[in-house]
Amino acid sequence: MELFLSQILNGLAIGQVYALIALGFSLVFGVANIINFAQGALFMLGAFIAYSAIAWFGLPLIPAAIVSVVIVAILGLLLERIALRPLMGAPYIAPFLSTLAISTIIDQSAEIIWSPESQPFPASISSTTFFIGNAYITVTDLVIFGFGAAATIALTLFVSYTWTGRALRATAQDPAAAAQLGIRTDVMRQIAFGLAGALGALSGILVALYFQSVFPQMGIPFGLKGFAAALLGGLARIPGAVVGGLLLGIGETLASAYVGDSYRDAIAFSLLLLMLLVRPNGLLGGGKLNALGGSGAAAGAMPTTSLLASASSQLSATRAYYLPAWGFLVVGAAFALVPLLVSSTYVLQALIYGFIFALLAVSVSLVSGAAGILSIGHAAFFGVGAYAVAVLARPYGLSADVTLLAAVVLTALVALIAAIPLLKLSGHTAALGTLAIGQIGFLVFLNWVSVTRGPMGILNIPHPVLEVLGGLRFATTGQKYWLVLGLVVIAVVIAERYVSSPIGRTWRAIREDRLAAQASGLPVRRYILLAFAISGALAGLAGGLFAYVQQVVSPESFTVETSILILTMAVLGGLGNLSGAVLTGFALAILPEFLRGFEEWRMIIYGLLLLVALRVRPQGLLGAR
Amino acid sequence: MAGEGIIVDNVSRIFGGLRAVDGASLKLARGETVAIVGPNGAGKSTLVQLISGVDKADSGTIHVDGVRTDRLPPDRIARLGVGRSFQTSRVFPALSVWDSVLVGVQPRLIATASGRLLDPVTESLGALLGLPFWRRRVAAQEAAAETALKLFGDRLWPRRDQPALGLSYANRRRLEIARLLAAEPRYLLLDEPSAGMNPTETEELTQLILDLRRSHPHMGILVIEHKLSLVRRIADRVVVLNQGKVLIEDTPDHALDHPEVVEAYLGRPRAGSNFQDAHHG
Amino acid sequence: MAETQPRIVIDAIDVHYGAVQALFGVSLTVGAREVVAVLGGNASGKSTTIKSVLGLVRPTKGTITLDGAPVNGQRPDAIIARGVASVPEGRRVFPEMSVYENLLLGAYPRRREARELAGDLERVYDAFPRLKERRAQLAGTMSGGEQQMLALARAWLRKPTLVCIDEPSMGLSPRFVDQVYEVLQSWKAQGITILLVEQNARMALELADRAYVLQHGRVAVSGTARDLASDPQVRKAYLGAA
């Protein structure tokens, strides 16, 4: 009981921090109607700028915190200015991907500036412990809770009782009406981003104090938890975000106390998925007042649920270029000749990775492009395939026919189940759901030691043997090249057949207008689940092949970075265009081979490519289909 | 409550403090054309949302050919033979005209004789391998789509490879109706089909509906329409909604010239207008 | 009618929503202290006309001037800053804010005049005792008629010299329609210039000095309210009588 109470007190402190991150999401979502993926990056920067101000410039904690909050608030403004404002009128997908690209660039830059390692935070608050009865609480907890609560109250007072605050809320509730009262909605947007930056920085500093360490990868998990808290509370509501944050904090602290600390995050993200499943509008979020649309008839843009569309013009002028299914056989046959001409294992190895990532990009393009649900979690499916092969081939010594088939079927099943919480969602919210799936996958690979062997990974995976081909063994790089190429070509041909069939047409119809599709009699859920199952099967095959090629499977191959990379490939190729996905997946996978010595710049380059592409060619290289 | 037709019984829908539909009842039989008219905000579109399952009623019941539908999802209701258009026509912008119409027939492509749906594995195998049973179904689907597109003369058929987003407003409305007709619905619900159309296009639409009544004598048509001259020409019966309630139900001329209806549209003159100047001192 | 400079001059504007043309060369003037009604059936283009004046849609052709200066391309907030208030179609009160906060937001352009604002708020409460009673209630939970009163009061707190009103009687019961027009009548008496878009022709013509009837995005008839009240053309434009 004492432990229970102590955990609750402890959870309130960290929950207050989540509430602050959540408020950043809520403000921006309310006013600008987008989910700012970079909120986590701003949070991380807040912690690191305070860290540097203390460690490098010798500032005391409070001035360092103030400097950090001011700088990050300005960065928030800049983010709106640079990454979002130019995208007004761009496809709906663009602002979200833009913040995603910025987040990738910031995270990677932080690794370069501050090193990827975790650093001790150079300031602390007394660790004196108080007892309330038998429950205990530390001064650090109290201070964090106090600061968090004070910031929340200040923000609440600001939005409740100042002109600017009221105008912010009015803009969030009805921007068109707000503009007709003389409110500058564009300025409100900027203020929301600035405030979100300040809140992000403050919460970053509090987390640094709480855990006494800072690390560049802290942005995404905490950002996702802040989002979970915001969603728990109904996304656009301030009291909701606070309640959501506190509940999440208490929930995960209790979970880590009773289930195990390594499951702390996995439980938080599972909670998020559960929420999405049962109450997508949040615990407190009722439906917004459904205004009666009396006028709508002749007004405005074409209704669509497609993330590829935009308010002004859709993809109207762009054409998609793509190969028919048999075209991939021709291309595959041409590539089959390469080992006859090139003997360098280094080159062949690079091409093999190119094929695997081409398949992964196809897998994402199918679900994100054709079916229209943005996936930032595909590394989990990739990983399930890889671990399935690793476990079956290594301890059980099964042949590649069995292991690869198992990888495909198991991953399809996992993807199908993972898609269930996403069914009621669309747009950016669904994307964050997939991010949670990706994170859960990674945490399971890392922590389910009895099966995955944890951070060590599974080593010495044997060479693949195909029993169907009379026990043919693929031992050399050249032999594996043919195996991978052959299976990837078959998989891509099947995927292309799907996308070109009436099923693919139905996916696109659901992407374009889910409501109209359903009102036309289409069982929408069934088709979305089918898309995930097929996408999962493709990713599972890619994972299985990856396991055989690497001969080692460990969690670091399946991080959110990998998911973002695969999504970037699919977007750059043209969403829904499998030929484009193959091309960019292949090209971007072998690109690092030309960047030897600049490995740490890789993600920055991808991020920049994505940013530039969103500005100049949002429909992708070969055109979205 | 068995029997043919769409039967809406004492249905209400409340948004916030607003009773959008307030105990409305109406019946649409197969073979008849009924128009719903009424001033803005009378609850006409909400009623269509409720019948098609896109929105759910707070109270009351709806039956389609004896099946209770007020708790069913929209796709189930559509597969019972209820096709609906939207006030702002919804046409799958990035899909070609041809593909858009084929989407309308997709539920029939995967339907079995017993009225259920093919399982996804059979559907996948059929689609991937081009099995004979599948090819026969696709051929039937494409024939239905072609017939539906050709109903509109040279408006849509020559444009079948263009994306829907490039179509003119009137053509988008036509495309939406073509998509509905391709599925051969038993009931057609049209939500302001002539909105945004000029007089020539409106005349063409009137002719189309009159033709449909002849070519599909067993289809029930429910149309929400503001252009009352059009209503007078196509409807067997007119239901006038005001403030979410059925004000009057009668033949077009009787209904539209009824003093209460004229008042609902034009407003009523005020008896003994003694204006107050007291407000705001 | 207006011996001084007209407040609003709309000169031959076209408005397109994507592929659809909503207005075809519509021209209209509103003189100082004049009440002008724009009438017409649904989808006749009347709302689009008022939205053009408020900068909510941009004409593709033609010009609009407000007090002699062009408004083309200005944002709504800039137009509101020129002494204009708007009562939007469908009322558009902020559903999750209290009645009091909704009223305050009406006075947003006057936010520095704290002292006068307090007095004006009292006057609104005197004129609308119902709003005073419910000042702490969320606006979204009020009935349509009450919301319309709130939207009117909110616009009045702007202390406008010109008000644009879009379909104030839409979806209201006759009792509330009467109340709305009583308020508008009092505004007219105060000398506020009004551009009113309305489907309810009879009520609007009682209030207005002049009116324009739109049909299919064009001005079908225009003239003094007195003349139009007995013009059969008006009835035809609405009911499409055979």
CSV table of C-alpha atoms in Angstrom, one decimal, chain A residues 126-425:
chain,number,residue,atom,x,y,z
A,126,SER,CA,18.1,18.0,-3.3
A,127,SER,CA,17.2,14.3,-3.1
A,128,THR,CA,15.8,14.6,0.4
A,129,THR,CA,12.9,12.3,0.8
A,130,PHE,CA,9.7,13.1,2.7
A,131,PHE,CA,7.4,10.6,4.2
A,132,ILE,CA,3.7,11.1,4.2
A,133,GLY,CA,2.6,8.3,6.5
A,134,ASN,CA,4.7,5.5,5.0
A,135,ALA,CA,4.5,6.8,1.5
A,136,TYR,CA,7.5,8.8,0.4
A,137,ILE,CA,8.2,11.5,-2.1
A,138,THR,CA,11.4,13.2,-3.0
A,139,VAL,CA,12.0,17.0,-3.2
A,140,THR,CA,12.8,16.5,-6.9
A,141,ASP,CA,9.3,15.1,-7.4
A,142,LEU,CA,7.8,18.0,-5.5
A,143,VAL,CA,9.7,20.6,-7.5
A,144,ILE,CA,8.8,19.1,-10.8
A,145,PHE,CA,5.2,18.7,-9.9
A,146,GLY,CA,5.2,22.3,-8.6
A,147,PHE,CA,6.8,23.8,-11.7
A,148,GLY,CA,4.7,21.8,-14.0
A,149,ALA,CA,1.5,22.7,-12.1
A,150,ALA,CA,2.5,26.4,-12.0
A,151,ALA,CA,3.2,26.4,-15.8
A,152,THR,CA,-0.2,24.7,-16.4
A,153,ILE,CA,-2.0,27.2,-14.2
A,154,ALA,CA,-0.2,30.1,-15.8
A,155,LEU,CA,-1.2,28.9,-19.2
A,156,THR,CA,-4.7,28.3,-18.2
A,157,LEU,CA,-5.0,31.8,-16.7
A,158,PHE,CA,-3.4,33.1,-19.9
A,159,VAL,CA,-5.9,31.5,-22.3
A,160,SER,CA,-8.8,32.1,-20.0
A,161,TYR,CA,-8.4,35.7,-19.0
A,162,THR,CA,-6.3,37.6,-21.6
A,163,TRP,CA,-7.5,38.9,-24.9
A,164,THR,CA,-4.8,36.9,-26.7
A,165,GLY,CA,-5.8,33.8,-24.9
A,166,ARG,CA,-9.4,34.2,-25.7
A,167,ALA,CA,-8.6,34.9,-29.3
A,168,LEU,CA,-6.4,31.7,-29.4
A,169,ARG,CA,-9.3,29.6,-28.1
A,170,ALA,CA,-11.7,31.3,-30.5
A,171,THR,CA,-9.4,30.5,-33.4
A,172,ALA,CA,-9.2,26.9,-32.3
A,173,GLN,CA,-12.9,26.5,-32.1
A,174,ASP,CA,-13.9,28.3,-35.3
A,175,PRO,CA,-11.2,30.1,-37.3
A,176,ALA,CA,-13.5,31.5,-39.9
A,177,ALA,CA,-15.8,33.0,-37.2
A,178,ALA,CA,-12.7,34.3,-35.4
A,179,ALA,CA,-11.5,36.1,-38.5
A,180,GLN,CA,-14.9,37.7,-38.8
A,181,LEU,CA,-14.5,39.2,-35.4
A,182,GLY,CA,-11.2,40.8,-36.4
A,183,ILE,CA,-8.8,38.2,-35.0
A,184,ARG,CA,-5.6,37.7,-36.9
A,185,THR,CA,-5.7,33.9,-37.2
A,186,ASP,CA,-2.2,33.7,-38.7
A,187,VAL,CA,-0.7,35.5,-35.7
A,188,MET,CA,-2.6,33.2,-33.4
A,189,ARG,CA,-1.0,30.3,-35.2
A,190,GLN,CA,2.4,31.7,-34.6
A,191,ILE,CA,1.7,32.3,-30.9
A,192,ALA,CA,0.5,28.7,-30.5
A,193,PHE,CA,3.8,27.4,-32.0
A,194,GLY,CA,5.8,29.7,-29.8
A,195,LEU,CA,4.0,28.6,-26.7
A,196,ALA,CA,4.3,25.0,-27.7
A,197,GLY,CA,8.1,25.5,-28.0
A,198,ALA,CA,8.2,27.1,-24.6
A,199,LEU,CA,6.2,24.3,-23.0
A,200,GLY,CA,8.3,21.7,-24.8
A,201,ALA,CA,11.5,23.3,-23.5
A,202,LEU,CA,10.2,23.5,-19.9
A,203,SER,CA,9.1,19.9,-19.9
A,204,GLY,CA,12.4,18.8,-21.4
A,205,ILE,CA,14.3,20.5,-18.5
A,206,LEU,CA,11.9,18.9,-15.9
A,207,VAL,CA,12.5,15.5,-17.4
A,208,ALA,CA,16.2,16.0,-17.4
A,209,LEU,CA,15.9,16.8,-13.7
A,210,TYR,CA,13.7,13.9,-13.1
A,211,PHE,CA,15.9,11.3,-14.7
A,212,GLN,CA,19.1,13.2,-14.1
A,213,SER,CA,20.2,12.5,-17.7
A,214,VAL,CA,19.8,13.8,-21.2
A,215,PHE,CA,20.1,11.9,-24.5
A,216,PRO,CA,19.4,13.0,-28.1
A,217,GLN,CA,16.9,10.2,-28.7
A,218,MET,CA,14.6,11.3,-25.9
A,219,GLY,CA,12.4,13.4,-28.1
A,220,ILE,CA,10.4,10.7,-29.9
A,221,PRO,CA,9.4,8.5,-26.9
A,222,PHE,CA,8.5,11.5,-24.8
A,223,GLY,CA,6.8,13.3,-27.7
A,224,LEU,CA,4.7,10.2,-28.3
A,225,LYS,CA,3.8,10.0,-24.6
A,226,GLY,CA,2.8,13.7,-24.7
A,227,PHE,CA,0.7,13.0,-27.7
A,228,ALA,CA,-0.9,10.0,-25.9
A,229,ALA,CA,-1.7,12.2,-23.0
A,230,ALA,CA,-3.2,14.9,-25.3
A,231,LEU,CA,-5.3,12.2,-27.0
A,232,LEU,CA,-6.4,10.8,-23.7
A,233,GLY,CA,-7.7,14.2,-22.9
A,234,GLY,CA,-9.5,14.8,-26.2
A,235,LEU,CA,-6.6,16.5,-28.1
A,236,ALA,CA,-7.8,20.1,-28.3
A,237,ARG,CA,-8.7,20.7,-24.7
A,238,ILE,CA,-6.4,22.2,-22.0
A,239,PRO,CA,-8.0,20.5,-19.0
A,240,GLY,CA,-8.1,17.3,-21.0
A,241,ALA,CA,-4.4,17.4,-21.7
A,242,VAL,CA,-3.6,17.9,-18.0
A,243,VAL,CA,-5.9,15.0,-16.8
A,244,GLY,CA,-4.5,12.9,-19.7
A,245,GLY,CA,-0.9,13.6,-18.6
A,246,LEU,CA,-1.5,12.8,-15.0
A,247,LEU,CA,-3.3,9.6,-15.7
A,248,LEU,CA,-0.6,8.5,-18.1
A,249,GLY,CA,2.1,9.3,-15.5
A,250,ILE,CA,0.4,7.4,-12.7
A,251,GLY,CA,-0.5,4.5,-15.0
A,252,GLU,CA,3.0,4.0,-16.3
A,253,THR,CA,4.6,4.5,-12.9
A,254,LEU,CA,2.4,1.8,-11.4
A,255,ALA,CA,3.0,-0.4,-14.3
A,256,SER,CA,6.8,-0.1,-14.0
A,257,ALA,CA,6.6,-0.8,-10.3
A,258,TYR,CA,4.4,-3.9,-10.6
A,259,VAL,CA,5.3,-5.3,-14.1
A,260,GLY,CA,8.9,-4.2,-14.5
A,261,ASP,CA,10.7,-1.0,-15.3
A,262,SER,CA,11.7,-2.2,-18.8
A,263,TYR,CA,8.0,-2.3,-19.7
A,264,ARG,CA,7.3,1.3,-18.6
A,265,ASP,CA,7.2,2.7,-22.2
A,266,ALA,CA,5.6,-0.3,-23.8
A,267,ILE,CA,2.7,0.0,-21.4
A,268,ALA,CA,2.3,3.7,-22.0
A,269,PHE,CA,2.1,3.1,-25.8
A,270,SER,CA,-0.2,0.1,-25.4
A,271,LEU,CA,-2.4,2.4,-23.4
A,272,LEU,CA,-2.4,4.8,-26.3
A,273,LEU,CA,-3.5,2.1,-28.7
A,274,LEU,CA,-6.1,0.9,-26.3
A,275,MET,CA,-7.4,4.5,-26.1
A,276,LEU,CA,-7.5,4.8,-29.9
A,277,LEU,CA,-9.5,1.6,-30.0
A,278,VAL,CA,-12.1,2.3,-27.4
A,279,ARG,CA,-12.4,6.1,-27.2
A,280,PRO,CA,-10.7,7.8,-30.1
A,281,ASN,CA,-12.2,11.1,-29.0
A,282,GLY,CA,-10.5,10.9,-25.6
A,283,LEU,CA,-11.8,10.3,-22.1
A,284,LEU,CA,-13.1,13.8,-21.7
A,285,GLY,CA,-13.6,14.7,-25.4
A,286,GLY,CA,-17.2,14.6,-26.4
A,287,GLY,CA,-18.0,15.2,-30.0
A,288,LYS,CA,-17.7,18.8,-30.9
A,289,LEU,CA,-21.0,20.5,-31.5
A,290,ASN,CA,-22.0,19.4,-35.0
A,291,ALA,CA,-23.0,22.6,-36.6
A,292,LEU,CA,-25.8,22.4,-39.2
A,293,GLY,CA,-24.3,23.0,-42.6
A,294,GLY,CA,-27.1,24.9,-44.3
A,295,SER,CA,-24.9,26.5,-46.9
A,296,GLY,CA,-22.5,23.9,-48.0
A,297,ALA,CA,-24.2,23.0,-51.3
A,298,ALA,CA,-22.3,25.1,-53.8
A,299,ALA,CA,-19.4,26.1,-51.6
A,300,GLY,CA,-15.8,25.3,-51.5
A,301,ALA,CA,-13.4,22.5,-52.4
A,302,MET,CA,-14.1,19.0,-53.3
A,303,PRO,CA,-14.7,16.8,-50.3
A,304,THR,CA,-11.9,14.2,-49.8
A,305,THR,CA,-10.3,12.3,-47.0
A,306,SER,CA,-7.1,11.9,-48.9
A,307,LEU,CA,-3.8,13.1,-47.4
A,308,LEU,CA,-2.5,13.4,-50.9
A,309,ALA,CA,-5.1,16.0,-51.8
A,310,SER,CA,-4.9,19.7,-50.9
A,311,ALA,CA,-7.4,22.4,-50.2
A,312,SER,CA,-6.6,24.2,-53.4
A,313,SER,CA,-5.6,22.0,-56.2
A,314,GLN,CA,-5.3,18.3,-56.0
A,315,LEU,CA,-2.8,16.2,-57.9
A,316,SER,CA,-4.5,17.5,-61.0
A,317,ALA,CA,-1.6,18.3,-63.3
A,318,THR,CA,0.7,15.5,-62.2
A,319,ARG,CA,0.9,12.1,-63.9
A,320,ALA,CA,2.1,8.9,-62.4
A,321,TYR,CA,4.7,6.8,-64.2
A,322,TYR,CA,4.7,3.2,-63.3
A,323,LEU,CA,5.6,-0.3,-64.6
A,324,PRO,CA,3.1,-3.0,-65.1
A,325,ALA,CA,3.5,-6.1,-63.0
A,326,TRP,CA,5.5,-8.0,-65.8
A,327,GLY,CA,7.9,-5.0,-66.0
A,328,PHE,CA,9.3,-5.9,-62.6
A,329,LEU,CA,10.1,-9.4,-64.0
A,330,VAL,CA,12.1,-7.8,-66.8
A,331,VAL,CA,14.0,-5.5,-64.5
A,332,GLY,CA,14.6,-8.4,-62.1
A,333,ALA,CA,15.9,-10.5,-65.0
A,334,ALA,CA,18.3,-7.7,-65.9
A,335,PHE,CA,19.6,-7.5,-62.3
A,336,ALA,CA,20.0,-11.3,-62.2
A,337,LEU,CA,22.9,-10.9,-64.6
A,338,VAL,CA,24.9,-8.6,-62.3
A,339,PRO,CA,26.7,-11.4,-60.3
A,340,LEU,CA,27.9,-12.8,-63.6
A,341,LEU,CA,29.6,-9.4,-64.4
A,342,VAL,CA,30.5,-8.1,-60.9
A,343,SER,CA,32.4,-10.3,-58.4
A,344,SER,CA,32.8,-7.7,-55.6
A,345,THR,CA,31.0,-9.0,-52.6
A,346,TYR,CA,30.9,-5.4,-51.4
A,347,VAL,CA,28.8,-4.2,-54.4
A,348,LEU,CA,26.6,-7.3,-54.3
A,349,GLN,CA,26.0,-6.8,-50.6
A,350,ALA,CA,25.0,-3.1,-51.2
A,351,LEU,CA,22.6,-4.2,-54.0
A,352,ILE,CA,21.0,-6.8,-51.7
A,353,TYR,CA,20.2,-4.1,-49.2
A,354,GLY,CA,18.8,-2.1,-52.0
A,355,PHE,CA,16.4,-4.9,-52.9
A,356,ILE,CA,15.3,-5.4,-49.3
A,357,PHE,CA,14.6,-1.7,-48.8
A,358,ALA,CA,12.9,-1.5,-52.2
A,359,LEU,CA,10.5,-4.2,-50.9
A,360,LEU,CA,10.0,-2.3,-47.6
A,361,ALA,CA,9.2,0.9,-49.4
A,362,VAL,CA,6.7,-1.0,-51.5
A,363,SER,CA,5.2,-2.3,-48.3
A,364,VAL,CA,4.7,1.2,-46.9
A,365,SER,CA,3.6,2.6,-50.2
A,366,LEU,CA,0.9,0.1,-50.5
A,367,VAL,CA,-0.6,0.9,-47.1
A,368,SER,CA,0.2,4.6,-46.9
A,369,GLY,CA,-0.3,5.5,-50.6
A,370,ALA,CA,-2.9,3.2,-51.9
A,371,ALA,CA,-4.9,2.7,-48.7
A,372,GLY,CA,-4.0,6.2,-47.4
A,373,ILE,CA,-2.9,5.4,-43.8
A,374,LEU,CA,0.5,6.9,-43.2
A,375,SER,CA,2.8,4.4,-41.4
A,376,ILE,CA,5.6,5.4,-39.2
A,377,GLY,CA,5.8,2.0,-37.6
A,378,HIS,CA,6.9,-0.4,-40.3
A,379,ALA,CA,10.2,-1.2,-38.7
A,380,ALA,CA,8.1,-3.3,-36.2
A,381,PHE,CA,6.8,-5.4,-39.0
A,382,PHE,CA,10.2,-5.6,-40.6
A,383,GLY,CA,11.5,-6.7,-37.2
A,384,VAL,CA,8.8,-9.4,-36.7
A,385,GLY,CA,9.8,-11.0,-40.0
A,386,ALA,CA,13.5,-10.8,-39.1
A,387,TYR,CA,13.1,-12.3,-35.6
A,388,ALA,CA,10.7,-15.0,-36.9
A,389,VAL,CA,13.5,-16.2,-39.2
A,390,ALA,CA,16.2,-15.8,-36.7
A,391,VAL,CA,14.4,-17.8,-34.0
A,392,LEU,CA,13.2,-20.6,-36.3
A,393,ALA,CA,16.5,-20.9,-38.2
A,394,ARG,CA,18.9,-20.6,-35.3
A,395,PRO,CA,17.5,-22.6,-32.3
A,396,TYR,CA,15.2,-24.8,-34.3
A,397,GLY,CA,17.2,-25.1,-37.4
A,398,LEU,CA,14.3,-25.1,-39.8
A,399,SER,CA,14.8,-24.6,-43.5
A,400,ALA,CA,14.3,-21.3,-45.3
A,401,ASP,CA,11.0,-22.4,-46.9
A,402,VAL,CA,9.5,-22.8,-43.5
A,403,THR,CA,11.1,-19.8,-41.8
A,404,LEU,CA,10.3,-17.4,-44.6
A,405,LEU,CA,6.7,-18.6,-44.9
A,406,ALA,CA,6.4,-18.3,-41.2
A,407,ALA,CA,7.8,-14.8,-41.3
A,408,VAL,CA,5.4,-13.7,-43.9
A,409,VAL,CA,2.3,-15.3,-42.3
A,410,LEU,CA,3.2,-14.1,-38.7
A,411,THR,CA,3.9,-10.6,-39.8
A,412,ALA,CA,0.7,-10.4,-41.8
A,413,LEU,CA,-1.1,-11.5,-38.7
A,414,VAL,CA,0.7,-9.0,-36.5
A,415,ALA,CA,0.0,-6.2,-38.9
A,416,LEU,CA,-3.6,-7.1,-39.1
A,417,ILE,CA,-4.0,-7.0,-35.4
A,418,ALA,CA,-2.0,-3.8,-35.1
A,419,ALA,CA,-4.3,-2.2,-37.6
A,420,ILE,CA,-7.5,-2.7,-35.6
A,421,PRO,CA,-6.9,0.3,-33.3
A,422,LEU,CA,-6.3,2.4,-36.4
A,423,LEU,CA,-9.6,1.7,-38.1
A,424,LYS,CA,-11.6,4.6,-36.7
A,425,LEU,CA,-8.7,7.0,-37.3
